[in-house]
PDB file of C-alpha atoms in Angstrom:
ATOM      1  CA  UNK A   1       0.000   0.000   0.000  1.00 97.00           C
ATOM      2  CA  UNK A   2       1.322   3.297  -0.081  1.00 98.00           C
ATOM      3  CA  UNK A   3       1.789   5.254   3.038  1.00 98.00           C
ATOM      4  CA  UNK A   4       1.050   9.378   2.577  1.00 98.00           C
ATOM      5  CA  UNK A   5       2.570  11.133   5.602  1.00 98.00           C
ATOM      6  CA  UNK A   6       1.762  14.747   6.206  1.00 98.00           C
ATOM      7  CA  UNK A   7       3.770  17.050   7.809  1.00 98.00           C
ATOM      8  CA  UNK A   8       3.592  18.903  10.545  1.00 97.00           C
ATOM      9  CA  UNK A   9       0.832  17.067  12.361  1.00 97.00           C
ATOM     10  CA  UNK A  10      -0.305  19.915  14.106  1.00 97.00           C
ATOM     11  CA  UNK A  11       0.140  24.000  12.936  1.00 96.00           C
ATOM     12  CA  UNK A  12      -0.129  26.955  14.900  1.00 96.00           C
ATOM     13  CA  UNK A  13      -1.309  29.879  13.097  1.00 96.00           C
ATOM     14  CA  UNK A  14      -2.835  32.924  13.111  1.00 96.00           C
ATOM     15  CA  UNK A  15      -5.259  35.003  10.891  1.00 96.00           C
ATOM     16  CA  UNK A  16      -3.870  36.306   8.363  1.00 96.00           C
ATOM     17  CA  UNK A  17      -0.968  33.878   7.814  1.00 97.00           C
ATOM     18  CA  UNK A  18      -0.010  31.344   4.964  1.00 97.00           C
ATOM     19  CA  UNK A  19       0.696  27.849   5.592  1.00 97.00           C
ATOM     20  CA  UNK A  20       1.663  25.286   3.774  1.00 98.00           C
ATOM     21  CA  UNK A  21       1.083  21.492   4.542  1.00 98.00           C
ATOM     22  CA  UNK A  22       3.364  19.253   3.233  1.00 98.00           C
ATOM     23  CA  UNK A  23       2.054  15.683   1.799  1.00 98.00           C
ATOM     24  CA  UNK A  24       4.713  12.734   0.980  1.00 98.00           C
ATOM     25  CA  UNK A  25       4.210   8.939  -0.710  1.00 98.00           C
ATOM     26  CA  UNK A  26       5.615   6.257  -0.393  1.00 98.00           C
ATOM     27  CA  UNK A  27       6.453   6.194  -4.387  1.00 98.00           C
ATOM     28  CA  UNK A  28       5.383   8.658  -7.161  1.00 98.00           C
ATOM     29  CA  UNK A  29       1.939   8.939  -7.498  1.00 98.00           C
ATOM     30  CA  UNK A  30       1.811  11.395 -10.324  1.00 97.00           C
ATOM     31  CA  UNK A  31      -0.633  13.984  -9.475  1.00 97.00           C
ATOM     32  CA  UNK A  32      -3.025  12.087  -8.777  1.00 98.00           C
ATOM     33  CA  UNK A  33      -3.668  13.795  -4.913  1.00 98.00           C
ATOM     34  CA  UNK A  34      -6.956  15.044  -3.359  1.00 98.00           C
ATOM     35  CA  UNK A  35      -7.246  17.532  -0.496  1.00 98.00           C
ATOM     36  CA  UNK A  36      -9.559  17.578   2.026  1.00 98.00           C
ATOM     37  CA  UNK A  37     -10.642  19.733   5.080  1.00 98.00           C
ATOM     38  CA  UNK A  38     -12.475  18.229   8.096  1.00 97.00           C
ATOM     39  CA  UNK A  39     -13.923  20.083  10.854  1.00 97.00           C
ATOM     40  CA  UNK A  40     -14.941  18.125  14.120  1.00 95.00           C
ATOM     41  CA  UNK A  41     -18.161  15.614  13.475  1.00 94.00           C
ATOM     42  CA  UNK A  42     -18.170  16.914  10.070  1.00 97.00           C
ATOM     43  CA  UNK A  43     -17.555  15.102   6.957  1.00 98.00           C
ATOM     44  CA  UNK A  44     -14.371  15.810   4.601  1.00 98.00           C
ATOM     45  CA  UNK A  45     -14.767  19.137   2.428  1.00 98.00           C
ATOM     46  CA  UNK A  46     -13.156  18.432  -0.926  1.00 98.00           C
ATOM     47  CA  UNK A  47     -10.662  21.265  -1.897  1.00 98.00           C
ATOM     48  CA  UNK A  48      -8.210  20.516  -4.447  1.00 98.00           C
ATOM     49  CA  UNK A  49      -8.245  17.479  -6.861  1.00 98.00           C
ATOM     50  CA  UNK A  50      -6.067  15.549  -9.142  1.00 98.00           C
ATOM     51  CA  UNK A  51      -2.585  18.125  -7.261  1.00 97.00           C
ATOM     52  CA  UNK A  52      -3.672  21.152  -8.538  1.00 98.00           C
ATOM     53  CA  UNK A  53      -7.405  21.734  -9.595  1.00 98.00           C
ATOM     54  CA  UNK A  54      -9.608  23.880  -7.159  1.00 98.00           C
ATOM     55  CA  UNK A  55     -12.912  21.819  -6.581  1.00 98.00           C
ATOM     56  CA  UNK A  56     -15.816  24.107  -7.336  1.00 97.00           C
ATOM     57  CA  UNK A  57     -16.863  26.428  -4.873  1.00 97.00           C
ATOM     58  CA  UNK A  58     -13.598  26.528  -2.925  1.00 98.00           C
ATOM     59  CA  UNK A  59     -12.063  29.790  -2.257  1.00 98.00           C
ATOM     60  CA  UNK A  60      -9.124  30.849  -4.051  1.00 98.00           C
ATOM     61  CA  UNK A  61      -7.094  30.683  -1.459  1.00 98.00           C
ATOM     62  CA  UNK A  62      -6.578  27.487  -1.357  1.00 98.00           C
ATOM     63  CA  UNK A  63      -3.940  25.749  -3.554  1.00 98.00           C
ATOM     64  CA  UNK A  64      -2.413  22.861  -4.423  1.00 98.00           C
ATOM     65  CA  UNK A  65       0.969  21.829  -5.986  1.00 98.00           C
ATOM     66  CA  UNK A  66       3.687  19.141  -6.244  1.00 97.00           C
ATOM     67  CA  UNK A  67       4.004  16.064  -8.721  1.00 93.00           C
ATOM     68  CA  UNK A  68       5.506  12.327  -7.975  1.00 96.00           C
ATOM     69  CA  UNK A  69       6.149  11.659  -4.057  1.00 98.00           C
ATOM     70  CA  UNK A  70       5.958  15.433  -2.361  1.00 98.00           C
ATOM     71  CA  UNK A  71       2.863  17.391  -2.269  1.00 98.00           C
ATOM     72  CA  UNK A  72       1.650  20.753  -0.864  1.00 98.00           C
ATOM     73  CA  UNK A  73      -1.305  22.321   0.028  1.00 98.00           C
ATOM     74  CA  UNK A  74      -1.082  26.076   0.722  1.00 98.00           C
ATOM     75  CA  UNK A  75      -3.556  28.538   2.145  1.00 98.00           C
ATOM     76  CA  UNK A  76      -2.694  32.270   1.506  1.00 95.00           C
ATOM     77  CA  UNK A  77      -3.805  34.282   4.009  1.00 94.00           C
ATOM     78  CA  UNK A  78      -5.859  32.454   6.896  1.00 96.00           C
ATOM     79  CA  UNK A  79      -9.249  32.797   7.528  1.00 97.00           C
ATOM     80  CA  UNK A  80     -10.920  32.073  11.091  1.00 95.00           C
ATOM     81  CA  UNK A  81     -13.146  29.288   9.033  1.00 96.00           C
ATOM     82  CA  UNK A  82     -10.127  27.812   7.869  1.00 97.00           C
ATOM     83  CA  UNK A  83      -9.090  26.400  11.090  1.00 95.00           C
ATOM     84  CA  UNK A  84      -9.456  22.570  10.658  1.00 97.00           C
ATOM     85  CA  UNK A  85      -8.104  19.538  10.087  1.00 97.00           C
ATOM     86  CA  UNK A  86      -6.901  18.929   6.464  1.00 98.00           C
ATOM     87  CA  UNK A  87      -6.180  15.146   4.839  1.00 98.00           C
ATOM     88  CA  UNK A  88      -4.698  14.473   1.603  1.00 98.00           C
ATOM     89  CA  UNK A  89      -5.284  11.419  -0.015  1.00 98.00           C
ATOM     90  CA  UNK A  90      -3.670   9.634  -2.866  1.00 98.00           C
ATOM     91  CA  UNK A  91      -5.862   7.604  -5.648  1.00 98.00           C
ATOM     92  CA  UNK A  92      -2.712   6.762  -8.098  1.00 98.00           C
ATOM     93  CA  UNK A  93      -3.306   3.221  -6.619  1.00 97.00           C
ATOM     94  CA  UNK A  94      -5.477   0.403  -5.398  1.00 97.00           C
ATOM     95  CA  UNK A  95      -5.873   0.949  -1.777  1.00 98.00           C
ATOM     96  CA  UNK A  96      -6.751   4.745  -1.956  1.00 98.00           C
ATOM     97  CA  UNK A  97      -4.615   5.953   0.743  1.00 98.00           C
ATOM     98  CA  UNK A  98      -4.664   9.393   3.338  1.00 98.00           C
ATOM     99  CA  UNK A  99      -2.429  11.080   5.106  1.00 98.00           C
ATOM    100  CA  UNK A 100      -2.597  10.788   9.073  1.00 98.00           C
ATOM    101  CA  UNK A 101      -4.358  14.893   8.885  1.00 98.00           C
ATOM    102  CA  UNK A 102      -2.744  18.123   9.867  1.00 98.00           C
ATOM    103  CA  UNK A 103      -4.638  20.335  12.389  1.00 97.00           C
ATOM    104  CA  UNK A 104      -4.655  23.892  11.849  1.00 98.00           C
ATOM    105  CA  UNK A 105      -5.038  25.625  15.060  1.00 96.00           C
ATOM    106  CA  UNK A 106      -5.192  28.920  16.555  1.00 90.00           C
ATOM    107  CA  UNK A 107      -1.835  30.502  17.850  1.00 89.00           C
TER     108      UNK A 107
ATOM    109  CA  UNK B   1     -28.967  20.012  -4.303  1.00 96.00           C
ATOM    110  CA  UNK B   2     -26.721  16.864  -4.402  1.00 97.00           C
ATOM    111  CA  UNK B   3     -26.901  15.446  -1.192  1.00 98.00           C
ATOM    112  CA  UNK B   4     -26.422  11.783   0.508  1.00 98.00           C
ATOM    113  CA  UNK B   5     -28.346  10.992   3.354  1.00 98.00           C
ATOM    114  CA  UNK B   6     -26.458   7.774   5.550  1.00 98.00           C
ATOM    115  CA  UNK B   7     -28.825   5.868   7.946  1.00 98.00           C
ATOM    116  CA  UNK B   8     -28.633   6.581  12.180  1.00 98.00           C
ATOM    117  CA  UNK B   9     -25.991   5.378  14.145  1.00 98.00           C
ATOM    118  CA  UNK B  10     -25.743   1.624  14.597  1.00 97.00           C
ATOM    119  CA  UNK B  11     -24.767  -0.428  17.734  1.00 96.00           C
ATOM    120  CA  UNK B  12     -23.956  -4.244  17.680  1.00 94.00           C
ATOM    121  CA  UNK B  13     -22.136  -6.844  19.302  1.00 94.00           C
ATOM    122  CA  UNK B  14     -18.796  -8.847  17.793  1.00 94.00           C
ATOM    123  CA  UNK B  15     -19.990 -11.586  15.294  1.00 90.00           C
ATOM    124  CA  UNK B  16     -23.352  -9.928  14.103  1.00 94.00           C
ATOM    125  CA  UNK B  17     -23.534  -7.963  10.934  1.00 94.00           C
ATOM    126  CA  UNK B  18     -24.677  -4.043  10.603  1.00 97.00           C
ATOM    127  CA  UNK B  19     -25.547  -2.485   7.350  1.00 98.00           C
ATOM    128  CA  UNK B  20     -25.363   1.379   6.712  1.00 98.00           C
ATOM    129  CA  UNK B  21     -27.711   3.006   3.759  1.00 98.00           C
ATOM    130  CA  UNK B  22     -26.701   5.865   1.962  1.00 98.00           C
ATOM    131  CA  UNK B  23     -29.649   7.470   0.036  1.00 98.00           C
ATOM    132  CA  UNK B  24     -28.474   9.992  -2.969  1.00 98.00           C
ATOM    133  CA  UNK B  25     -30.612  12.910  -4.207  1.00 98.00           C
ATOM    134  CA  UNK B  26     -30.114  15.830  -6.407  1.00 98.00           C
ATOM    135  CA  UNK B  27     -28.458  14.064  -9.371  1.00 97.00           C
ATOM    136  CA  UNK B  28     -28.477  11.043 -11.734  1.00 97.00           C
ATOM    137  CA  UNK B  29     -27.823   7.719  -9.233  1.00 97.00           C
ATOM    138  CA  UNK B  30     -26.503   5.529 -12.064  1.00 97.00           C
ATOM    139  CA  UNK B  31     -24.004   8.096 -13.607  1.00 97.00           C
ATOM    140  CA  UNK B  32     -21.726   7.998 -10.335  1.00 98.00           C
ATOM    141  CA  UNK B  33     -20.230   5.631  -8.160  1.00 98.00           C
ATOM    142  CA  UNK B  34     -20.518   5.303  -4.528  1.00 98.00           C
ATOM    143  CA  UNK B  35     -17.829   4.883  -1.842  1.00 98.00           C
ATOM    144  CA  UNK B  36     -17.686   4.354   1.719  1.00 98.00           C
ATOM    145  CA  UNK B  37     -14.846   5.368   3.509  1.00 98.00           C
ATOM    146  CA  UNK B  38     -14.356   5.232   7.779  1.00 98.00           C
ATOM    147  CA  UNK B  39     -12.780   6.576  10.382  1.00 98.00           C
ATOM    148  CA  UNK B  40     -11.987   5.520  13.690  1.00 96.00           C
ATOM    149  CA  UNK B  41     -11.755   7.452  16.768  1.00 92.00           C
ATOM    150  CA  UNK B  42      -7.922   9.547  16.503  1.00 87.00           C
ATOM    151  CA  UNK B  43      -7.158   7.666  13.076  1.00 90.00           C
ATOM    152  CA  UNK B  44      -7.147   8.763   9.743  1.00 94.00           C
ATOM    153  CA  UNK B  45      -9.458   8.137   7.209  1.00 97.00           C
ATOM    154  CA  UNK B  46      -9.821   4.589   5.606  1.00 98.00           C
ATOM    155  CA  UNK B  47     -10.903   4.148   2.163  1.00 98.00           C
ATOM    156  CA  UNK B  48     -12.945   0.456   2.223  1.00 98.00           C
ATOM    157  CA  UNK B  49     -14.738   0.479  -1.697  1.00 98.00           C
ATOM    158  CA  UNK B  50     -16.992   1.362  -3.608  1.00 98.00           C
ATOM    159  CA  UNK B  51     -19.673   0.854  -6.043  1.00 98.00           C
ATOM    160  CA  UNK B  52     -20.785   1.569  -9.856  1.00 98.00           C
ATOM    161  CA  UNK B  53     -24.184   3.049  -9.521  1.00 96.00           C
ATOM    162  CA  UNK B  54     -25.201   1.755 -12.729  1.00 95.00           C
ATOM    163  CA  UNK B  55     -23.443  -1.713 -13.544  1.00 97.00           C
ATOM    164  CA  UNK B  56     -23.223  -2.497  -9.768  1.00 97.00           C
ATOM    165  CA  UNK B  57     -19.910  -3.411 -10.492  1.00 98.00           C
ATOM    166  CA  UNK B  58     -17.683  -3.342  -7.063  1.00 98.00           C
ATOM    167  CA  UNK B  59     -14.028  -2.667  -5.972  1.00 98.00           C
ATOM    168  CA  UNK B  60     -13.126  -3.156  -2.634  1.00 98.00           C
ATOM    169  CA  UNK B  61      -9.733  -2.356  -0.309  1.00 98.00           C
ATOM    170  CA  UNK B  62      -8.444  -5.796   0.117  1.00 98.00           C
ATOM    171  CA  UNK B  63      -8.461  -5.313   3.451  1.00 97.00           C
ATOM    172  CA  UNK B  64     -12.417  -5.539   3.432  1.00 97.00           C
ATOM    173  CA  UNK B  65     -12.533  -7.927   0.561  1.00 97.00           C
ATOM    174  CA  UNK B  66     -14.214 -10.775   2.826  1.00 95.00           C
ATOM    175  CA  UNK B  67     -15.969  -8.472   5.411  1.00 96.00           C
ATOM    176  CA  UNK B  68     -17.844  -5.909   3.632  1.00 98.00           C
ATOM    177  CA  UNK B  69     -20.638  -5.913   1.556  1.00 98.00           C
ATOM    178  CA  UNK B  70     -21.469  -2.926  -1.096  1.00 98.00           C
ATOM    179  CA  UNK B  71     -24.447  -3.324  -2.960  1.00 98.00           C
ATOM    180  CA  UNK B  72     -27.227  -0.666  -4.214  1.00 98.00           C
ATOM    181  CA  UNK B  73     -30.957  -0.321  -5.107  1.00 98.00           C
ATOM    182  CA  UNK B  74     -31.657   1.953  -8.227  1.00 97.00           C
ATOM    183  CA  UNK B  75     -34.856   2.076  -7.651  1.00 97.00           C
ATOM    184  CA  UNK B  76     -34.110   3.707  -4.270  1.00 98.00           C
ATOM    185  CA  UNK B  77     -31.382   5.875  -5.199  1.00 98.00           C
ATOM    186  CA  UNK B  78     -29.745   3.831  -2.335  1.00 98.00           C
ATOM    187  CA  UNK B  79     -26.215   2.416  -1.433  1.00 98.00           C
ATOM    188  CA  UNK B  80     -25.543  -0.631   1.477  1.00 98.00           C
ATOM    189  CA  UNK B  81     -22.688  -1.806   3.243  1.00 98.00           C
ATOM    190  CA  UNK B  82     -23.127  -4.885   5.025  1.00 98.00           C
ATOM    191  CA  UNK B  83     -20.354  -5.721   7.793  1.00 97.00           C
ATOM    192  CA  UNK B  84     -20.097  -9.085   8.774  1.00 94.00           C
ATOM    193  CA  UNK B  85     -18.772 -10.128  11.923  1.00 91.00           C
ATOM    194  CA  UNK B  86     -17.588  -6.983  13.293  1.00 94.00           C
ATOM    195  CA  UNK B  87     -15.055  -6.743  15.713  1.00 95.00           C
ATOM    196  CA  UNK B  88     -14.491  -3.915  18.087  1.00 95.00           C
ATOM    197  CA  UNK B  89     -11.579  -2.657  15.815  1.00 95.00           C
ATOM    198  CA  UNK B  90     -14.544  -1.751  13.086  1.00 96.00           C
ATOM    199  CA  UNK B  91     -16.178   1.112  15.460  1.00 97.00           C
ATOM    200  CA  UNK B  92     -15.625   4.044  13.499  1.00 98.00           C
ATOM    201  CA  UNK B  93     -17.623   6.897  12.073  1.00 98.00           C
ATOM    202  CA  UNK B  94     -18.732   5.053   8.312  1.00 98.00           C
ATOM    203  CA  UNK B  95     -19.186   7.459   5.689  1.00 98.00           C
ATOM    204  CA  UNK B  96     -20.691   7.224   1.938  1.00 98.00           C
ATOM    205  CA  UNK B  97     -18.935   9.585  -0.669  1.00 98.00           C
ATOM    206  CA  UNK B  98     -19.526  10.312  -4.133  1.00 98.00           C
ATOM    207  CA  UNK B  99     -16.648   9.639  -6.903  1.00 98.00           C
ATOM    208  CA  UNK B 100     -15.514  12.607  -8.390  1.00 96.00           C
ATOM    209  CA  UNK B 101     -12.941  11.751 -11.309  1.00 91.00           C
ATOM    210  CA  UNK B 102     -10.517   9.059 -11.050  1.00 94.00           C
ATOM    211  CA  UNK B 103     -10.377   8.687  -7.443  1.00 95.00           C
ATOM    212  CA  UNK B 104     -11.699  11.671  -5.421  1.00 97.00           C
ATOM    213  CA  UNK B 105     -15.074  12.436  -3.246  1.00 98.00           C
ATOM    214  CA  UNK B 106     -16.811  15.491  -4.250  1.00 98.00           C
ATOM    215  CA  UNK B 107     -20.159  14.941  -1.899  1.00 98.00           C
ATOM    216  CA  UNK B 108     -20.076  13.394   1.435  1.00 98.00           C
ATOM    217  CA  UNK B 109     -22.678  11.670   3.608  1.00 98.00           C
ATOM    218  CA  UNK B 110     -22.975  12.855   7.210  1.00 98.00           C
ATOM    219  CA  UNK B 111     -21.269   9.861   8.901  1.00 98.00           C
ATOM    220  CA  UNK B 112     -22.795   7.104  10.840  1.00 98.00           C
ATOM    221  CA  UNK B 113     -21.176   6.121  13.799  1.00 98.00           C
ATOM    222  CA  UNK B 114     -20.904   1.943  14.293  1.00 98.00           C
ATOM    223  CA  UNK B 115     -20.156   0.887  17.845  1.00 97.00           C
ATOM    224  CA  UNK B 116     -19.237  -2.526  18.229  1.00 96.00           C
ATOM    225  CA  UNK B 117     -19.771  -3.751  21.729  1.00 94.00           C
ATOM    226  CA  UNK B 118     -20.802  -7.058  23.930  1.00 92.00           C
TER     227      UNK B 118
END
């Protein structure tokens, strides 16, 4: 299977900053990487798809970037909604796999 | 609007199956597949299969091969999963997604949590 680890597990932030979340296979996967954000006893939010492509809806904010093993998932300029949990998840290959989740939190 | 609608939360004992529904709305059942993926308590999310909402055709996570179930009703806009013989490592929060593309969920049931307890 391949294993996606995410780093850092956990981000301080504040309003108003960027961060970027770093995603990692195991082996290449192409671009072929979703992102997700997950607020508590919600379901996942799609917000980028296939590395790069901003799901419908999604703020601009948000973006996505990377190609074979290392992925990243950036967010501009922090909004108070935007503090979550965020997954990526790789669907190169049978298992679809996710990252263990970064949580966004409040500096 | 699009929306999937997952059945209430579920409690059962080691050994005795629980099926989840997932009822779609808003769009064309048999143009989309349907996925269920889980998450336990502190873990990550866990993809488990999925089905072809027209052919009924099914791929499932190895790992679930020979204890889940995914089957659908067309008539009833509806997606199943059938665990059999639980253990207490399958209580998790089970969710249905839609497939968006090759491999991504663009719509998301609300979760339904499983508790598997004696």
């Amino acid at each position: 299977d391949i294993e996606m680890t995410q780093s850092p597990s956990t981000l301080s932030a504040s309003v108003g900053d960027r961060v970027t979340i770093t995603c990692r296979a195991s082996q290449s996967i192409g671009s072929w990487l979703a992102w997700y954000q997950q607020k508590p006893g919600k379901a996942p939010k799609l917000l980028i798809y296939k590395g790069s492509s901003l799901q419908s809806g999604v703020p601009s904010r948000f973006s996505g970037s990377g190609s074979g093993t290392e992925h990243t998932l950036t967010i501009t300029s922090l909004l108070p909604d935007d503090f979550a949990t965020y997954y990526c998840q790789q669907y190169y290959t049978y298992p679809w796999t996710f990252g263990q989740g970064t949580k966004v939190e409040i500096k | 609007q699009v929306q999937l609608v997952q059945s209430g939360a579920e409690m059962s004992e080691p050994g005795a199956s629980v099926q989840v529904s997932c009822k779609a709305s808003g769009y064309a059942f048999t143009t989309y597949d349907i996925h269920w993926v889980r998450q336990a308590p502190g873990q990550r999310l866990e993809w488990i299969g999925g089905i072809n909402g027209g052919t009924g055709d099914t791929k499932y996570s190895q790992k679930f091969q020979d204890t889940v179930t995914i089957t659908r009703d067309t008539s009833a806009s509806t997606v199943y999963m059938e665990l059999s013989s639980p253990t207490f490592e399958d209580s998790a929060v089970y969710f249905c997604a839609r497939l968006f593309g090759f491999g991504s969920f663009d719509v998301w049931g609300q979760g339904t949590v499983v508790t598997v307890s004696s």
